[in-house]
Short mmCIF file of C-alpha atoms and ligand atoms in Angstrom, two decimals:
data_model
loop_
_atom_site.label_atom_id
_atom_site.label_comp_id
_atom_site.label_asym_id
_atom_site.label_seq_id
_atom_site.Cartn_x
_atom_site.Cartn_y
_atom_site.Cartn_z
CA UNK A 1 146.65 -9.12 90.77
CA UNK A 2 150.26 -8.72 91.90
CA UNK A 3 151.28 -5.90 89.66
CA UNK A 4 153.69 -4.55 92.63
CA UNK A 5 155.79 -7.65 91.75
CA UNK A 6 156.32 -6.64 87.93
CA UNK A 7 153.84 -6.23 85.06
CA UNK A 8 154.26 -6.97 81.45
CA UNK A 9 155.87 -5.18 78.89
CA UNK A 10 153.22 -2.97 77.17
CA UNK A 11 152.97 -3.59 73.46
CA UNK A 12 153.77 0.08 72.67
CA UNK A 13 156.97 -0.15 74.52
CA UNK A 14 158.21 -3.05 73.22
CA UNK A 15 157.76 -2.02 69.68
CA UNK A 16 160.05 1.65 70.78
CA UNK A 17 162.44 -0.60 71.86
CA UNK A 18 162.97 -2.74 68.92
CA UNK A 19 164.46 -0.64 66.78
CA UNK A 20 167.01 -0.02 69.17
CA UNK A 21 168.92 -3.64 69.09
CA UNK A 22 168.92 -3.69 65.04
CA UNK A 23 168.80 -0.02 63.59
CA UNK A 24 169.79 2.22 66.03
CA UNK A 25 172.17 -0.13 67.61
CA UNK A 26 175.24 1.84 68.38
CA UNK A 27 177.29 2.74 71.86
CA UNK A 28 175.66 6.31 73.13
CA UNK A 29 179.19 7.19 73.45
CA UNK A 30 180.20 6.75 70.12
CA UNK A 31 180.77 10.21 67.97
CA UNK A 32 179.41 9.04 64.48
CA UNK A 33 176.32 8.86 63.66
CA UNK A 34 175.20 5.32 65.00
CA UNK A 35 176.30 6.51 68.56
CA UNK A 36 174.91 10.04 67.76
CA UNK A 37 171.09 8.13 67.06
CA UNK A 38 171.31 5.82 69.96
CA UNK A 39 172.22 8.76 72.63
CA UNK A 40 169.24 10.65 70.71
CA UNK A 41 167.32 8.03 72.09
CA UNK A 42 168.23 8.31 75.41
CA UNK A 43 168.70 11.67 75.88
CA UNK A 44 165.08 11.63 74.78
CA UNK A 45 163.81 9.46 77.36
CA UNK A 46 165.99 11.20 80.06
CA UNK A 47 164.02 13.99 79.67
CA UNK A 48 160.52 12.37 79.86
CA UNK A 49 161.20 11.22 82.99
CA UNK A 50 162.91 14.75 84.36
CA UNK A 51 159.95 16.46 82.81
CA UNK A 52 157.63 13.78 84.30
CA UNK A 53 159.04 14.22 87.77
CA UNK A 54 160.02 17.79 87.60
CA UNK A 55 163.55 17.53 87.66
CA UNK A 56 166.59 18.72 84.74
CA UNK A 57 167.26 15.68 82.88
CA UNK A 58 170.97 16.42 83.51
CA UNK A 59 169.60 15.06 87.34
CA UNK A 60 168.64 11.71 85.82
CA UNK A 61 171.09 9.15 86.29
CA UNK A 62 170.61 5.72 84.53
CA UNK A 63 170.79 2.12 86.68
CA UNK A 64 170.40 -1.31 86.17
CA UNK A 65 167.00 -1.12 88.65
CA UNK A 66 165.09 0.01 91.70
CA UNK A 67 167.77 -1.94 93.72
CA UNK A 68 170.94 -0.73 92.08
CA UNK A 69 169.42 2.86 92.57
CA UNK A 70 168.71 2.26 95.93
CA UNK A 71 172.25 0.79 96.39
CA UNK A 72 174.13 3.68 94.53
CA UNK A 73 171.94 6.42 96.87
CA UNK A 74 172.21 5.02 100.04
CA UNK A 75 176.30 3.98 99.44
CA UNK A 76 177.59 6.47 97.59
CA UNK A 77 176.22 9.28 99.99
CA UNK A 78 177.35 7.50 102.69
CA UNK A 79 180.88 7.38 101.75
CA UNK A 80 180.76 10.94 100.49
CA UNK A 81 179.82 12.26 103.60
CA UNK A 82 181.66 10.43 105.98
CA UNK A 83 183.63 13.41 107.18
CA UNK A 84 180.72 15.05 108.33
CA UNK A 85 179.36 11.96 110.12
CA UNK A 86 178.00 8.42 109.98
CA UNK A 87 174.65 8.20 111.21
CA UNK A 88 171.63 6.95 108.66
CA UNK A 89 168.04 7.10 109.54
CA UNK A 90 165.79 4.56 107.71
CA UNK A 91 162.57 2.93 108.92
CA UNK A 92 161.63 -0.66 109.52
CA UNK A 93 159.28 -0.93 106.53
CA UNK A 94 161.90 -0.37 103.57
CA UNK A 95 162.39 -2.80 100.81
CA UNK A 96 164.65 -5.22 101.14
CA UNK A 97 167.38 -2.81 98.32
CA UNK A 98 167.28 -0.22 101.10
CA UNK A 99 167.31 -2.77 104.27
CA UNK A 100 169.95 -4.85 103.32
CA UNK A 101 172.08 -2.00 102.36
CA UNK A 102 171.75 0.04 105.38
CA UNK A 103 172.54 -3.26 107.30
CA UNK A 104 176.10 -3.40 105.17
CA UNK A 105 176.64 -0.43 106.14
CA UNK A 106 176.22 -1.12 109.59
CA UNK A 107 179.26 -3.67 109.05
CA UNK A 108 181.60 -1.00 107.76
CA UNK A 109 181.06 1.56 111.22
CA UNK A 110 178.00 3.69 110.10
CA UNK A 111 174.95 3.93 112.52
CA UNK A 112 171.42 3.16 111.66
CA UNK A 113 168.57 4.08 113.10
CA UNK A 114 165.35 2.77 112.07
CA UNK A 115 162.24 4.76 112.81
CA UNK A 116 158.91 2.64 113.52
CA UNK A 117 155.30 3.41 112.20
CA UNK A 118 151.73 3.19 113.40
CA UNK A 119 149.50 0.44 112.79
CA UNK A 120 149.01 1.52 108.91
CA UNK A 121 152.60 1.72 108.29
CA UNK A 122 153.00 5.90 108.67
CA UNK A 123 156.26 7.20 110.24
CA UNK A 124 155.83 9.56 113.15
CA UNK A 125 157.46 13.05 112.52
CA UNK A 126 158.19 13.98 115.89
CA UNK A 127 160.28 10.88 116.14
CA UNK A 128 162.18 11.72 113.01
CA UNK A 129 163.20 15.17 114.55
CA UNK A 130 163.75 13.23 117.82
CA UNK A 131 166.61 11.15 116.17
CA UNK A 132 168.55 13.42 113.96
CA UNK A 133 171.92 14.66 115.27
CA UNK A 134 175.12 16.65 114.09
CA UNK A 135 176.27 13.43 112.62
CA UNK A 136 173.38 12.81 110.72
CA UNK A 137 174.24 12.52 106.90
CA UNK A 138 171.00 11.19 105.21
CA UNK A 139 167.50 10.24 105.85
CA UNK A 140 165.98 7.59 103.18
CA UNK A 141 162.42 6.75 103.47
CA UNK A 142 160.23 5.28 100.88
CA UNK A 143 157.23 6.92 98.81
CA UNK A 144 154.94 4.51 99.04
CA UNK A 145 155.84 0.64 100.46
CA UNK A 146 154.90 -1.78 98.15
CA UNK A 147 153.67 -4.30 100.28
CA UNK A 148 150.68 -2.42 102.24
CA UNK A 149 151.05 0.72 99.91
CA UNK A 150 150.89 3.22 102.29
CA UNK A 151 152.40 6.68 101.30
CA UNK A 152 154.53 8.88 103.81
CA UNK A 153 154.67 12.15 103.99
CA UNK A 154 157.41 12.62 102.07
CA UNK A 155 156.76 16.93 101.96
CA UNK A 156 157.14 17.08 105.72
CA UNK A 157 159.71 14.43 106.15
CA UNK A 158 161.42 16.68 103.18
CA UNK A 159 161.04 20.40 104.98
CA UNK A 160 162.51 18.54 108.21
CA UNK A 161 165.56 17.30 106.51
CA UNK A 162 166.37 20.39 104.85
CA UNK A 163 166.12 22.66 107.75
CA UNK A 164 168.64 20.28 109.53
CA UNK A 165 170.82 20.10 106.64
CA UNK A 166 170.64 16.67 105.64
CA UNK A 167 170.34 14.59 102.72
CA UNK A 168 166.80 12.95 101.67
CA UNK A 169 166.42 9.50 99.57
CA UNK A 170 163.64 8.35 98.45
CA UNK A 171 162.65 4.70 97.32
CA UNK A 172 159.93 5.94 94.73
CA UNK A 173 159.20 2.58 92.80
CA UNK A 174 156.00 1.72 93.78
CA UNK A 175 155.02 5.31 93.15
CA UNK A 176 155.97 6.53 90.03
CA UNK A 177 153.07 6.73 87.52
CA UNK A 178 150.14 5.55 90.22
CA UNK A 179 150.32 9.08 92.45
CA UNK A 180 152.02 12.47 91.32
CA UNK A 181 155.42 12.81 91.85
CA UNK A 182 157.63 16.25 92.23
CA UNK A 183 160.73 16.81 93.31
CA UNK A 184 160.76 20.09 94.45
CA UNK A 185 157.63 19.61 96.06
CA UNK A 186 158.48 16.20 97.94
CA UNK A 187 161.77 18.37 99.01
CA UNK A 188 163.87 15.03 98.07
CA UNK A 189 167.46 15.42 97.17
CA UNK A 190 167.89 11.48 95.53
CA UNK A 191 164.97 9.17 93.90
CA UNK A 192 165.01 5.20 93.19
CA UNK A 193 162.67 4.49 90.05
CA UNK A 194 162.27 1.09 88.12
CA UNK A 195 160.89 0.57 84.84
CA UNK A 196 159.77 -3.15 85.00
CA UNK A 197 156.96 -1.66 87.80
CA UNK A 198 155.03 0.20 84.95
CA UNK A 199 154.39 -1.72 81.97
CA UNK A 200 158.79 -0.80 80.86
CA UNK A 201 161.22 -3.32 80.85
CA UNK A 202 163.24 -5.68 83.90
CA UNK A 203 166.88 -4.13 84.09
CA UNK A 204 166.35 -0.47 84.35
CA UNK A 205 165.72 2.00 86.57
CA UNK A 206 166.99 5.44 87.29
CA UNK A 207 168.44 7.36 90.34
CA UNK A 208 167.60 11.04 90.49
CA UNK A 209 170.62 13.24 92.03
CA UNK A 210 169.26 17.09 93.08
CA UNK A 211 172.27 19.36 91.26
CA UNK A 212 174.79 19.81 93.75
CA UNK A 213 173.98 16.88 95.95
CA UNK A 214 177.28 14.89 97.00
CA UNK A 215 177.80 11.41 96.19
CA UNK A 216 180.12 8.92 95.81
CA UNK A 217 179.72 6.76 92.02
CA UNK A 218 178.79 2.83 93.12
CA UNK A 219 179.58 1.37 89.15
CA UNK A 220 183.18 2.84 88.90
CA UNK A 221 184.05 2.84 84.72
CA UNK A 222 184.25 5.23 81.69
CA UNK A 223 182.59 8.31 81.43
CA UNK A 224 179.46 7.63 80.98
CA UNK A 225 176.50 9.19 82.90
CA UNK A 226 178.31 12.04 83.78
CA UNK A 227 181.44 10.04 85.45
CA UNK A 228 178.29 9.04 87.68
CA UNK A 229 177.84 5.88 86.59
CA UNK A 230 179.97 3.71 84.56
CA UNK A 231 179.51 0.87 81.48
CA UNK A 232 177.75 1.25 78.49
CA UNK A 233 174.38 2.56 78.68
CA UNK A 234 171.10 0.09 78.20
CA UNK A 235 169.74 1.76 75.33
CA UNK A 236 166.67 0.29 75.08
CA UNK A 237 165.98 -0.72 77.91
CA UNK A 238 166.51 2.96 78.58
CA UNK A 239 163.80 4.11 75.50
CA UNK A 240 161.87 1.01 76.65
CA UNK A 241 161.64 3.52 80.21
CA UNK A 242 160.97 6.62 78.24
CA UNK A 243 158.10 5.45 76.70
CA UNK A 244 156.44 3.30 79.46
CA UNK A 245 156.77 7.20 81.34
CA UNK A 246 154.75 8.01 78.42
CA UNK A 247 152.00 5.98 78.69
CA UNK A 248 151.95 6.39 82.13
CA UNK A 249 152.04 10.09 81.84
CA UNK A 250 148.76 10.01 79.67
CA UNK A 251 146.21 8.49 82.14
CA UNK A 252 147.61 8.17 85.37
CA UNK A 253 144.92 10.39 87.12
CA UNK A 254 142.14 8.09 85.33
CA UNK A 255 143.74 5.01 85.83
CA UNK A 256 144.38 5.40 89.18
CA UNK A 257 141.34 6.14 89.72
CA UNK A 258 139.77 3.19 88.30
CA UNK A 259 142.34 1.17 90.19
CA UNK A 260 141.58 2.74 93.35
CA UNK A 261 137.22 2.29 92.66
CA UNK A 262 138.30 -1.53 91.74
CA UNK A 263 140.60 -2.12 95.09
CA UNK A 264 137.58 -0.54 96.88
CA UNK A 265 135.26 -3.05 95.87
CA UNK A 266 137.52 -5.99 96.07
CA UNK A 267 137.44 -4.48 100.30
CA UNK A 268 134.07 -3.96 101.15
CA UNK A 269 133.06 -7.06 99.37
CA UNK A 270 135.63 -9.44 101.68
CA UNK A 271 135.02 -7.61 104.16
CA UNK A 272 131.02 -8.23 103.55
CA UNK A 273 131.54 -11.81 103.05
CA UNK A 274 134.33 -13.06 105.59
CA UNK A 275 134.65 -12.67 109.24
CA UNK A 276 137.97 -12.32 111.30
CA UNK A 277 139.63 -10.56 108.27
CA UNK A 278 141.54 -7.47 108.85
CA UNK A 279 142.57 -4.43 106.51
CA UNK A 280 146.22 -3.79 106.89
CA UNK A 281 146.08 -1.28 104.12
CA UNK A 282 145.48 2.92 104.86
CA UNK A 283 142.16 3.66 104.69
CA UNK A 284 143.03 6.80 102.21
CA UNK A 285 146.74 7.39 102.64
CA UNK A 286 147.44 3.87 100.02
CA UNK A 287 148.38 3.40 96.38
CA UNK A 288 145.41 3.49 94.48
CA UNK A 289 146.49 -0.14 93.35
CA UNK A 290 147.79 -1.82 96.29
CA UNK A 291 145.18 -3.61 99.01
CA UNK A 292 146.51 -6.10 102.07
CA UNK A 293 144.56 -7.87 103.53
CA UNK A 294 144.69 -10.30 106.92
CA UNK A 295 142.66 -13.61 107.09
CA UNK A 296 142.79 -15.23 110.45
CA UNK A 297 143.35 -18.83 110.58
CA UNK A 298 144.73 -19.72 107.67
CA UNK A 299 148.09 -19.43 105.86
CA UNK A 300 148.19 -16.86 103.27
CA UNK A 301 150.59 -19.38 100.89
CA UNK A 302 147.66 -22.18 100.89
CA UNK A 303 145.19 -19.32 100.07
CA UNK A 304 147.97 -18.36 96.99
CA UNK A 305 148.24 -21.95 95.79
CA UNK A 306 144.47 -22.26 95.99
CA UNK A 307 143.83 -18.60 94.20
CA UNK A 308 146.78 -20.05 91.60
CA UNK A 309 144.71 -22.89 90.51
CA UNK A 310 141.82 -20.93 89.54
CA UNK A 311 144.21 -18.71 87.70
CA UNK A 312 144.13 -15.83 90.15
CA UNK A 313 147.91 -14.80 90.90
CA UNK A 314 148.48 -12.12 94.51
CA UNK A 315 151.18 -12.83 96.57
CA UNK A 316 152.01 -12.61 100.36
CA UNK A 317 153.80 -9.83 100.84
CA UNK A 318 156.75 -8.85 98.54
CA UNK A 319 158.02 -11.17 95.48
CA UNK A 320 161.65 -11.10 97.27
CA UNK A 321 160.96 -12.53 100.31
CA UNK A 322 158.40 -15.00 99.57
CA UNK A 323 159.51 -18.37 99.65
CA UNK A 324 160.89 -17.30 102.82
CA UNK A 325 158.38 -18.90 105.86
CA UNK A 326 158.88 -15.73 108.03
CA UNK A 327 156.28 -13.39 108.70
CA UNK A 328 156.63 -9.87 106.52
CA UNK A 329 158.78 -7.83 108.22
CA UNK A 330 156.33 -4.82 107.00
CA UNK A 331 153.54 -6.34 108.84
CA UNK A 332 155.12 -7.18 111.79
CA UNK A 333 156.46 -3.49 112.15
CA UNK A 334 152.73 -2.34 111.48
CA UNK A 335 152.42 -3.92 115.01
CA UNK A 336 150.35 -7.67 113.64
CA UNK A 337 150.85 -10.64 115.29
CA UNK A 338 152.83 -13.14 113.34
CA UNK A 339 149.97 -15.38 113.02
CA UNK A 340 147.83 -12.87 111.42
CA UNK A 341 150.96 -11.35 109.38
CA UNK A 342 150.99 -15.07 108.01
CA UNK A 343 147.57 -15.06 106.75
CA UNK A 344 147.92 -11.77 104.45
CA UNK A 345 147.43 -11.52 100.95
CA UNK A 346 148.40 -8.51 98.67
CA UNK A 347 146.46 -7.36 95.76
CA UNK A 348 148.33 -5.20 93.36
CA UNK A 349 146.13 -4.28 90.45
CA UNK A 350 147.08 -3.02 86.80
CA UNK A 351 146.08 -2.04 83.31
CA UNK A 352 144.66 -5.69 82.54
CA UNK A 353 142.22 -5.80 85.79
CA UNK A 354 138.37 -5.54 85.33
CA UNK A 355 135.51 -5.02 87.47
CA UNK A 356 134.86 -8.53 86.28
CA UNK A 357 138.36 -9.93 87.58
CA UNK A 358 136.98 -8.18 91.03
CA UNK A 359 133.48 -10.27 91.27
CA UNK A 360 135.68 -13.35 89.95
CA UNK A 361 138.14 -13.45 92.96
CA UNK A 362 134.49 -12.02 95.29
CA UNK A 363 133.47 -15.36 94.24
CA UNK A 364 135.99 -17.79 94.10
CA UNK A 365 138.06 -16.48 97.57
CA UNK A 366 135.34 -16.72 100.77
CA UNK A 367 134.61 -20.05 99.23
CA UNK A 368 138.71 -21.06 99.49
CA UNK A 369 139.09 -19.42 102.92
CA UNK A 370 136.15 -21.05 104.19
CA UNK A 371 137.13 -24.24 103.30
CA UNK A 372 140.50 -23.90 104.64
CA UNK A 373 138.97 -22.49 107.57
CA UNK A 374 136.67 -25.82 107.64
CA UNK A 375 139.79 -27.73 108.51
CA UNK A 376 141.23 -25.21 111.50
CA UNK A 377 140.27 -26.63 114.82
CA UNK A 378 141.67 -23.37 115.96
CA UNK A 379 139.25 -21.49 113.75
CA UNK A 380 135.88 -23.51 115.35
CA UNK A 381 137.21 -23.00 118.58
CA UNK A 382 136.99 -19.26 117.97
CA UNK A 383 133.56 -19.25 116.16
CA UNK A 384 131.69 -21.56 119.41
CA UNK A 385 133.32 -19.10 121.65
CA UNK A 386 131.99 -16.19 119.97
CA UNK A 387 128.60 -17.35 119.55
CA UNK A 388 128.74 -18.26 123.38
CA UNK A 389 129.66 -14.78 124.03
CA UNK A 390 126.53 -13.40 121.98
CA UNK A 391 124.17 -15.76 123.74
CA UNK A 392 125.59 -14.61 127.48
CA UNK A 393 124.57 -11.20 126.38
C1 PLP B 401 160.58 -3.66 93.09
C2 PLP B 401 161.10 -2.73 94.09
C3 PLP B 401 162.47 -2.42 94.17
C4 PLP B 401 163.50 -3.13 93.32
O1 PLP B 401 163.47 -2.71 91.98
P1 PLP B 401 164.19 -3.66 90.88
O2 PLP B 401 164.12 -2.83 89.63
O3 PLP B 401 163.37 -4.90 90.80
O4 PLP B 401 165.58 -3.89 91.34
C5 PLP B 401 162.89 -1.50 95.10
N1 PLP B 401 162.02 -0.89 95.91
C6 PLP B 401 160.69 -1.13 95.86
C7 PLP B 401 159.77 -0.40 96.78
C8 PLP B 401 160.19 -2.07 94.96
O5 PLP B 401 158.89 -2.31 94.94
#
C-alpha cells in the first residue's frame, strides 16, 4: 500500500520494452534504419501521452523523471524570463523536486512566495490573486500532492494566471492515469509526469511545454528533443512510458474507482475501530488511491516497522523524506501539530490491492496501535481524563 512511492513494472510493459535493448537498439538520431525503428518507437509513445493528455506530441519533451521535469520547468522559465521579472509563486505543500528548486533559486536573487492551504491541503484563490505582481513570471502548483492526495484547482488557478499573463507549472505525477488530465482544460502552460508512478519504468518522465511557451533548456547537448533537451534519448524507457499510458488509458475510470471504494473502506473501518485518529485526507477533493491518516500517541515509523513485519508496506509521508525524524512538511502546512503529523501513515493503493488486503490491514492495524498505545503513559492519561469528563456530565 504505498503505490505513491513507485509501483512495479507491469508485465506488459516490460515485455514492449525488451525489444528495444536487443532489436531495435539504435540512437533515435541515427538516419538508417536502426535509428529510423528506434525513433518509431518513440515518436509512438510521444504521442500516446499528447493524445492522452490532450496536448501535440511536438509539446512532449522527454526527461530523466518527475524531478528532472520539475527542475527543467521551474529553471529554465526562470532564467528565460528574467527580464520581465523574478518573482515565483509556489505553495508550502510541493514535493521536495519543486521545493528544493524554488529554494536554489532563492540563492541566485529570484523571490518566492509560498502560498499556504486550509486544513485539507487546498490553496486559497483569493490569496493567489493577492500575491501576483508585474514581476511575476510563473506560478507552479501541483495536481494532486502525493502525500495527502488532495487535488487543487488547477482550472481556476489556470484562468487566474492567464488573465495576468503569467506562466503555469504543474507537478502532475501523482495524477496522471488516477484522475483525467487536459491541458487545455487545466489552462497549464508546463506539466511534470513520471513513468515509474504507473506501473512504467524508474528513469523517465516527461515535461509538457504549451507551443510558444518560453524556456530556457536545463540538459544543454545535441539536438535532440527539439534543441530542448540534450543526450541520447532513453528509448525504452521511453516505449516502456508509452505503453504503461496505455494501460492506464484503458481502465482508469474503473480502476479508480475501485481504488477509491477500497480507500473508503480502509477509512470508515479505522475510523470504526480506533479512537483519537484523524483523517488528514479531503473528504472528496483526494486521489482516488491516496488515504492519510493521523494516530495520536504513537509514532507512525513504529506503526511502519510493525505493519512491515506482517508484510504490509505504507509509509509516513513521502519515500524522500522518510528517514528524516522531522514532521512532514505537508502536514504541518495543513495546520497539524507535530505530534500528530508524527503519527501519520499514508496508504497509496494500486493494481495488486484487494478488498481482502483492506480487511487484512482492518485486522492486523487497531491491534498494533493498541498495543503501542498500551505502552503510552501519555495515551492513558488522555483516556482516564476523558472518561472523567463523560462521568461529570
Ligand atoms: C515521485 C514524485 C516526483 C519525482 O518523480 P521521479 O520520477 O521519482 O523523479 C515529483 N513529484 C511528485 C508529486 C512525486 O510524487
Amino acid at each position: 500500500m504505498d503505490h505513491n512511492a513507485t509501483t512495479p513494472v507491469h508485465p506488459d510493459v516490460l515485455e514492449a520494452m525488451l525489444p528495444y535493448f536487443t532489436k531495435y537498439f539504435g540512437n533515435a538520431s541515427s538516419v538508417h534504419s536502426f535509428g529510423r525503428e528506434a525513433r518509431n518507437g518513440m515518436e509512438e509513445a510521444r504521442e500516446r501521452l499528447a493524445n492522452f493528455i490532450g496536448a501535440n506530441p511536438s509539446e512532449i519533451i522527454f526527461t530523466s523523471g518527475g524531478t528532472e521535469s520539475d527542475n527543467f520547468a521551474i529553471e529554465g522559465a526562470a532564467y528565460e524570463n528574467i527580464k520581465k521579472g523574478k518573482h515565483i509563486i509556489t505553495t508550502l505543500i510541493e514535493h521536495h523536486a519543486v521545493l528544493n528548486t524554488c529554494k536554489h533559486l532563492e540563492t541566485h536573487g529570484f523571490e518566492v512566495s509560498y502560498l499556504t492551504v486550509d486544513k485539507y491541503g487546498v490553496i486559497d484563490l483569493d490569496e493567489l490573486n493577492d500575491l501576483i505582481r508585474d514581476e511575476t513570471i510563473l506560478i507552479t502548483i501541483m495536481h494532486a500532492n502525493n502525500e495527502v492526495g488532495t487535488i487543487q484547482p488547477l482550472k481556476e488557478i489556470g484562468q487566474i494566471a492567464k488573465e495576468r499573463g503569467i506562466i503555469f507549472h504543474s507537478d502532475a505525477v501523482q495524477s496522471l492515469g488516477k484522475i483525467p488530465i487536459n491541458v487545455d482544460e487545466l489552462g497549464v502552460d508546463m506539466m511534470s509526469f513520471s513513468a515509474h508512478k504507473i506501473y512504467g519504468p524508474k528513469g523517465i518522465g516527461a515535461l509538457y511545454i504549451r507551443k510558444g511557451t518560453k524556456v530556457e533548456p536545463l540538459i544543454r547537448g545535441g539536438h535532440h528533443e527539439r534543441n530542448r533537451r540534450g543526450g541520447t534519448e532513453n528509448v525504452p524507457g521511453i516505449v516502456g512510458f508509452g505503453k504503461a499510458i496505455e494501460i492506464a488509458s484503458a481502465d482508469m475510470e474503473q480502476e479508480s474507482k475501485r481504488l477509491w471504494n477500497l480507500t473508503e473502506k480502509l477509512k470508515n473501518g479505522l475510523l470504526e475501530k480506533l479512537d483519537y485518529i484523524y483523517v488528514n485526507s479531503h473528504p472528496t477533493q483526494r486521489l482516488p488511491n491516496t488515504l492519510n491518516i493521523s494516530f495520536d500517541y504513537v509514532e507512525g515509523e513504529s506503526i511502519l516497522l510493525n505493519l512491515d513485519m506482517k508484510g504490509i508496506a505504507a509509509s509516513t509521508g513521502s519515500a524522500c523524506t522518510s528517514g528524516s525524524l522531522e514532521p512532514s512538511h505537508v502536514l504541518l502546512a495543513l495546520g497539524i501539530c507535530a505530534a500528530t503529523a508524527q503519527g501519520a501513515i499514508r496508504f497509496s493503493l494500486g493494481r495488486s490491492n484487494t478488498d481482502e488486503d483492506i480487511d487484512y490491514v482492518l485486522d492486523e492495524l487497531p491491534t498494533i496501535v493498541n498495543r503501542l498505545r498500551s505502552m503510552s503513559p501519555l495515551y492513558a492519561d488522555r483516556v482516564k481524563q476523558d472518561k472523567s469528563v463523560i462521568s461529570n456530565q
